[in-house]
Amino acid sequence: MIQLLTVLLLTSAVHGGWRTEIARYSAGKSSTFTPEQLEYKMSWNGAIRSGKITIEFGQKDKRYPNVFLSHAYGRSTGPAFVIFPYTFTFTSFAKLSDHRPLVFVATEKDNKEVVDTRNSYKSSGVHYNATTTLHASKTVISHSHLFTAKAIHDPLSAILAIRKQPLYKGSVIQLCCHPFASPYLIKVTVLERAKHLGYDCIKLDVKIQKIDKKTGKLLVYKKLKKATMWITDDGQRIPVELRSKVLIGDVRATLTKRSPL
C-alpha cells in the first residue's frame, strides 16, 4: 500500500508540476501597448515564400470598450498553397487592464475542412468548443472539453504575456497555451540582446511540449523540434522573426511592415 501511494504521489508530481511553474496572469508589469498592425512573410529556409500573416494588436472597437482586441489572419501562398491551401482568422478578446484572455475565436479552412473554434477562459480553466465541417460530405463534427490550470493563454495573449516580463538574460518564462484541440507548455528562455534585421532585439529560445488534456502529462511535441524568436527591445516588444525547426524543415515568419492603428 505504501509503495502504491508513493507511485501515485510521484506520478501526480510529474504530471502536475508544470502547473505550479507557469506564470500567473498577474506576473510581470502591464505596460501600455501602442496599437500596431504587423505584416509577416512566411518562408522555407528564408528563401521560398510560403505564406503571409497580418497581426493587429490593440484594434479599437466601440462595441468592446474594456477589451484589448487582437486579430491575426493569413494564408498559404505560392508552392505551399498548391500543396496545402490554407487560410485562417483568429480573434483574441482580453482584459484591457492586464491582457488576461477572455475569449478566443478562430476559423481555419483548407481543401478538406473548415474548423471553427471558440475558447472561453474562466477561473475554472479553458472551455474548448469546436466544429469541423467536412467539404465532401458536409458532415459537422463537434468537440468540447474543459482543461484546468491557473493561467491559460490563447496564441495572441501569450505574446502579450511574454512582453510583460523583465526578460533578463538567462531568465525563463513558462506559459500554458491552449489555442485549439490540445494544451501546450511553452518554455521561453532569454538568450541575449542583439541587432537582428535592423532592430535592437531580445533573442529568445522557445521550447514547446504537448500536454495530455486528460492526465496533465507532458508529451514530446514531434511537429516542432526547436524555435528561436526575436522581439524588439523596446516598449512594444513585438515579434520581428520566428524561426522554427519542423518536420518539413526551417519555417520562418519575418516582419516586413509595421504600422500604427
GROMACS .gro file of C-alpha atoms in nm:
model
  261
    1MET     CA    1   0.000   0.000   0.000
    2ILE     CA    2   0.283   0.243   0.090
    3GLN     CA    3   0.461   0.164  -0.238
    4LEU     CA    4   0.142   0.223  -0.435
    5LEU     CA    5   0.083   0.556  -0.257
    6THR     CA    6   0.441   0.663  -0.332
    7VAL     CA    7   0.400   0.584  -0.703
    8LEU     CA    8   0.074   0.779  -0.718
    9LEU     CA    9   0.227   1.082  -0.547
   10LEU     CA   10   0.531   1.080  -0.775
   11THR     CA   11   0.311   1.043  -1.081
   12SER     CA   12   0.099   1.336  -0.969
   13ALA     CA   13   0.411   1.550  -0.916
   14VAL     CA   14   0.547   1.467  -1.261
   15HIS     CA   15   0.217   1.531  -1.436
   16GLY     CA   16   0.112   1.835  -1.238
   17GLY     CA   17   0.448   2.002  -1.172
   18TRP     CA   18   0.422   2.234  -1.470
   19ARG     CA   19   0.102   2.380  -1.325
   20THR     CA   20   0.295   2.530  -1.034
   21GLU     CA   21   0.569   2.666  -1.263
   22ILE     CA   22   0.368   2.855  -1.523
   23ALA     CA   23   0.345   3.233  -1.495
   24ARG     CA   24   0.025   3.365  -1.342
   25TYR     CA   25  -0.184   3.621  -1.526
   26SER     CA   26  -0.064   3.883  -1.277
   27ALA     CA   27   0.307   3.807  -1.342
   28GLY     CA   28   0.504   4.096  -1.491
   29LYS     CA   29   0.417   4.458  -1.539
   30SER     CA   30   0.129   4.561  -1.763
   31SER     CA   31   0.273   4.837  -1.979
   32THR     CA   32   0.074   5.044  -2.226
   33PHE     CA   33   0.076   4.894  -2.573
   34THR     CA   34   0.051   5.129  -2.869
   35PRO     CA   35  -0.186   4.961  -3.121
   36GLU     CA   36   0.001   4.831  -3.425
   37GLN     CA   37  -0.057   4.634  -3.742
   38LEU     CA   38   0.224   4.391  -3.819
   39GLU     CA   39   0.278   4.213  -4.152
   40TYR     CA   40   0.488   3.898  -4.187
   41LYS     CA   41   0.605   3.681  -4.473
   42MET     CA   42   0.632   3.305  -4.425
   43SER     CA   43   0.914   3.115  -4.591
   44TRP     CA   44   1.100   2.787  -4.605
   45ASN     CA   45   1.466   2.837  -4.511
   46GLY     CA   46   1.423   3.211  -4.565
   47ALA     CA   47   1.410   3.162  -4.942
   48ILE     CA   48   1.084   3.012  -5.070
   49ARG     CA   49   0.776   3.221  -4.990
   50SER     CA   50   0.508   3.004  -4.833
   51GLY     CA   51   0.255   3.240  -4.676
   52LYS     CA   52   0.164   3.574  -4.526
   53ILE     CA   53   0.029   3.675  -4.185
   54THR     CA   54  -0.110   4.003  -4.054
   55ILE     CA   55  -0.146   4.067  -3.679
   56GLU     CA   56  -0.332   4.364  -3.534
   57PHE     CA   57  -0.269   4.426  -3.165
   58GLY     CA   58  -0.499   4.669  -2.980
   59GLN     CA   59  -0.754   4.739  -3.252
   60LYS     CA   60  -1.018   4.978  -3.115
   61ASP     CA   61  -1.384   4.874  -3.131
   62LYS     CA   62  -1.665   5.079  -2.974
   63ARG     CA   63  -1.857   4.759  -2.904
   64TYR     CA   64  -1.585   4.643  -2.663
   65PRO     CA   65  -1.458   4.948  -2.469
   66ASN     CA   66  -1.300   4.741  -2.189
   67VAL     CA   67  -1.140   4.478  -2.411
   68PHE     CA   68  -0.794   4.457  -2.569
   69LEU     CA   69  -0.859   4.315  -2.916
   70SER     CA   70  -0.603   4.127  -3.121
   71HIS     CA   71  -0.661   3.991  -3.472
   72ALA     CA   72  -0.448   3.762  -3.684
   73TYR     CA   73  -0.525   3.647  -4.036
   74GLY     CA   74  -0.332   3.494  -4.321
   75ARG     CA   75  -0.295   3.227  -4.584
   76SER     CA   76  -0.051   2.996  -4.753
   77THR     CA   77   0.090   3.125  -5.083
   78GLY     CA   78   0.297   3.007  -5.378
   79PRO     CA   79   0.403   2.638  -5.385
   80ALA     CA   80   0.273   2.596  -5.031
   81PHE     CA   81  -0.076   2.698  -5.143
   82VAL     CA   82  -0.068   2.439  -5.422
   83ILE     CA   83   0.028   2.167  -5.174
   84PHE     CA   84  -0.181   2.291  -4.882
   85PRO     CA   85  -0.431   2.571  -4.950
   86TYR     CA   86  -0.491   2.718  -4.606
   87THR     CA   87  -0.649   3.036  -4.469
   88PHE     CA   88  -0.717   3.143  -4.112
   89THR     CA   89  -0.858   3.421  -3.895
   90PHE     CA   90  -0.801   3.448  -3.520
   91THR     CA   91  -0.950   3.698  -3.276
   92SER     CA   92  -0.844   3.732  -2.913
   93PHE     CA   93  -1.056   3.921  -2.659
   94ALA     CA   94  -0.853   4.011  -2.347
   95LYS     CA   95  -0.898   4.236  -2.046
   96LEU     CA   96  -0.789   4.588  -2.125
   97SER     CA   97  -0.615   4.630  -1.789
   98ASP     CA   98  -0.382   4.329  -1.787
   99HIS     CA   99  -0.435   4.148  -2.122
  100ARG     CA  100  -0.576   3.840  -1.949
  101PRO     CA  101  -0.753   3.628  -2.217
  102LEU     CA  102  -1.132   3.614  -2.209
  103VAL     CA  103  -1.241   3.458  -2.539
  104PHE     CA  104  -1.056   3.330  -2.845
  105VAL     CA  105  -1.232   3.252  -3.173
  106ALA     CA  106  -1.078   3.110  -3.488
  107THR     CA  107  -1.174   2.985  -3.832
  108GLU     CA  108  -0.936   2.767  -4.035
  109LYS     CA  109  -1.001   2.644  -4.387
  110ASP     CA  110  -0.813   2.402  -4.611
  111ASN     CA  111  -0.905   2.182  -4.906
  112LYS     CA  112  -1.069   1.920  -4.682
  113GLU     CA  113  -1.249   2.100  -4.400
  114VAL     CA  114  -1.341   2.413  -4.207
  115VAL     CA  115  -1.268   2.424  -3.836
  116ASP     CA  116  -1.438   2.683  -3.615
  117THR     CA  117  -1.302   2.718  -3.261
  118ARG     CA  118  -1.429   2.911  -2.962
  119ASN     CA  119  -1.238   2.906  -2.632
  120SER     CA  120  -1.363   3.075  -2.316
  121TYR     CA  121  -1.102   3.141  -2.046
  122LYS     CA  122  -1.251   3.131  -1.697
  123SER     CA  123  -1.126   3.080  -1.340
  124SER     CA  124  -1.212   2.710  -1.376
  125GLY     CA  125  -0.994   2.677  -1.686
  126VAL     CA  126  -1.046   2.693  -2.060
  127HIS     CA  127  -1.375   2.577  -2.210
  128TYR     CA  128  -1.289   2.449  -2.559
  129ASN     CA  129  -1.557   2.414  -2.825
  130ALA     CA  130  -1.501   2.344  -3.193
  131THR     CA  131  -1.686   2.222  -3.500
  132THR     CA  132  -1.529   2.061  -3.805
  133THR     CA  133  -1.724   2.073  -4.130
  134LEU     CA  134  -1.604   1.833  -4.399
  135HIS     CA  135  -1.628   1.972  -4.751
  136ALA     CA  136  -1.702   1.641  -4.925
  137SER     CA  137  -1.986   1.513  -4.706
  138LYS     CA  138  -2.096   1.835  -4.532
  139THR     CA  139  -2.065   1.635  -4.209
  140VAL     CA  140  -2.032   1.851  -3.896
  141ILE     CA  141  -1.832   1.709  -3.606
  142SER     CA  142  -1.839   1.880  -3.265
  143HIS     CA  143  -1.570   1.868  -2.996
  144SER     CA  144  -1.560   2.016  -2.647
  145HIS     CA  145  -1.376   1.979  -2.318
  146LEU     CA  146  -1.265   2.167  -2.006
  147PHE     CA  147  -0.894   2.196  -1.927
  148THR     CA  148  -0.783   2.333  -1.591
  149ALA     CA  149  -0.481   2.538  -1.494
  150LYS     CA  150  -0.429   2.863  -1.301
  151ALA     CA  151  -0.340   3.063  -1.614
  152ILE     CA  152  -0.406   2.957  -1.973
  153HIS     CA  153  -0.341   3.166  -2.283
  154ASP     CA  154  -0.451   3.185  -2.642
  155PRO     CA  155  -0.176   3.231  -2.908
  156LEU     CA  156  -0.206   3.611  -2.915
  157SER     CA  157  -0.240   3.673  -2.540
  158ALA     CA  158   0.071   3.452  -2.493
  159ILE     CA  159   0.275   3.706  -2.693
  160LEU     CA  160   0.139   3.985  -2.473
  161ALA     CA  161   0.223   3.786  -2.159
  162ILE     CA  162   0.586   3.737  -2.266
  163ARG     CA  163   0.636   4.109  -2.337
  164LYS     CA  164   0.528   4.197  -1.980
  165GLN     CA  165   0.822   4.012  -1.825
  166PRO     CA  166   1.157   4.176  -1.734
  167LEU     CA  167   1.335   3.942  -1.981
  168TYR     CA  168   1.679   3.948  -1.825
  169LYS     CA  169   1.944   3.732  -1.992
  170GLY     CA  170   1.903   3.375  -1.872
  171SER     CA  171   1.553   3.426  -1.733
  172VAL     CA  172   1.288   3.164  -1.809
  173ILE     CA  173   0.913   3.214  -1.857
  174GLN     CA  174   0.673   2.921  -1.877
  175LEU     CA  175   0.320   2.959  -2.010
  176CYS     CA  176   0.031   2.724  -2.067
  177CYS     CA  177  -0.128   2.784  -2.406
  178HIS     CA  178  -0.450   2.621  -2.527
  179PRO     CA  179  -0.515   2.751  -2.879
  180PHE     CA  180  -0.706   2.464  -3.036
  181ALA     CA  181  -0.771   2.098  -2.954
  182SER     CA  182  -0.475   2.048  -2.718
  183PRO     CA  183  -0.294   2.242  -2.446
  184TYR     CA  184   0.082   2.309  -2.463
  185LEU     CA  185   0.356   2.412  -2.224
  186ILE     CA  186   0.571   2.690  -2.371
  187LYS     CA  187   0.915   2.746  -2.215
  188VAL     CA  188   1.083   3.071  -2.318
  189THR     CA  189   1.449   3.135  -2.228
  190VAL     CA  190   1.613   3.474  -2.282
  191LEU     CA  191   1.938   3.420  -2.473
  192GLU     CA  192   2.079   3.765  -2.543
  193ARG     CA  193   2.023   4.117  -2.670
  194ALA     CA  194   2.148   4.179  -3.022
  195LYS     CA  195   2.074   4.350  -3.353
  196HIS     CA  196   1.851   4.149  -3.585
  197LEU     CA  197   1.713   4.261  -3.921
  198GLY     CA  198   1.791   4.621  -3.831
  199TYR     CA  199   1.614   4.616  -3.493
  200ASP     CA  200   1.750   4.615  -3.138
  201CYS     CA  201   1.617   4.277  -3.030
  202ILE     CA  202   1.583   4.030  -2.748
  203LYS     CA  203   1.664   3.677  -2.869
  204LEU     CA  204   1.451   3.401  -2.718
  205ASP     CA  205   1.475   3.024  -2.724
  206VAL     CA  206   1.129   2.866  -2.741
  207LYS     CA  207   1.052   2.505  -2.647
  208ILE     CA  208   0.707   2.351  -2.666
  209GLN     CA  209   0.570   2.035  -2.507
  210LYS     CA  210   0.225   1.897  -2.562
  211ILE     CA  211   0.011   1.838  -2.252
  212ASP     CA  212  -0.220   1.538  -2.229
  213LYS     CA  213  -0.551   1.708  -2.154
  214LYS     CA  214  -0.679   1.409  -1.952
  215THR     CA  215  -0.376   1.327  -1.737
  216GLY     CA  216  -0.176   1.651  -1.746
  217LYS     CA  217   0.133   1.456  -1.851
  218LEU     CA  218   0.391   1.639  -2.062
  219LEU     CA  219   0.447   1.481  -2.402
  220VAL     CA  220   0.703   1.527  -2.677
  221TYR     CA  221   0.575   1.763  -2.946
  222LYS     CA  222   0.705   1.590  -3.257
  223LYS     CA  223   0.593   1.856  -3.507
  224LEU     CA  224   0.825   2.122  -3.362
  225LYS     CA  225   1.189   2.042  -3.287
  226LYS     CA  226   1.303   2.389  -3.175
  227ALA     CA  227   1.229   2.755  -3.231
  228THR     CA  228   1.407   3.088  -3.196
  229MET     CA  229   1.226   3.420  -3.174
  230TRP     CA  230   1.347   3.779  -3.185
  231ILE     CA  231   1.134   4.056  -3.035
  232THR     CA  232   1.205   4.429  -3.035
  233ASP     CA  233   1.394   4.555  -2.731
  234ASP     CA  234   1.163   4.850  -2.672
  235GLY     CA  235   0.833   4.927  -2.503
  236GLN     CA  236   0.633   4.735  -2.765
  237ARG     CA  237   0.839   4.415  -2.777
  238ILE     CA  238   0.673   4.296  -3.094
  239PRO     CA  239   0.793   3.980  -3.278
  240VAL     CA  240   1.049   4.051  -3.551
  241GLU     CA  241   1.119   3.694  -3.661
  242LEU     CA  242   1.034   3.338  -3.561
  243ARG     CA  243   1.244   3.051  -3.693
  244SER     CA  244   1.104   2.703  -3.632
  245LYS     CA  245   1.264   2.365  -3.698
  246VAL     CA  246   0.972   2.146  -3.801
  247LEU     CA  247   0.921   1.820  -3.991
  248ILE     CA  248   0.937   1.992  -4.331
  249GLY     CA  249   1.249   2.197  -4.249
  250ASP     CA  250   1.318   2.555  -4.142
  251VAL     CA  251   0.998   2.763  -4.141
  252ARG     CA  252   1.028   3.137  -4.081
  253ALA     CA  253   0.789   3.422  -4.012
  254THR     CA  254   0.966   3.752  -4.077
  255LEU     CA  255   0.834   4.103  -4.011
  256THR     CA  256   0.804   4.304  -4.331
  257LYS     CA  257   0.597   4.605  -4.221
  258ARG     CA  258   0.466   4.768  -3.904
  259SER     CA  259   0.207   5.044  -3.899
  260PRO     CA  260   0.021   5.228  -3.622
  261LEU     CA  261  -0.351   5.155  -3.588
   0.00000   0.00000   0.00000
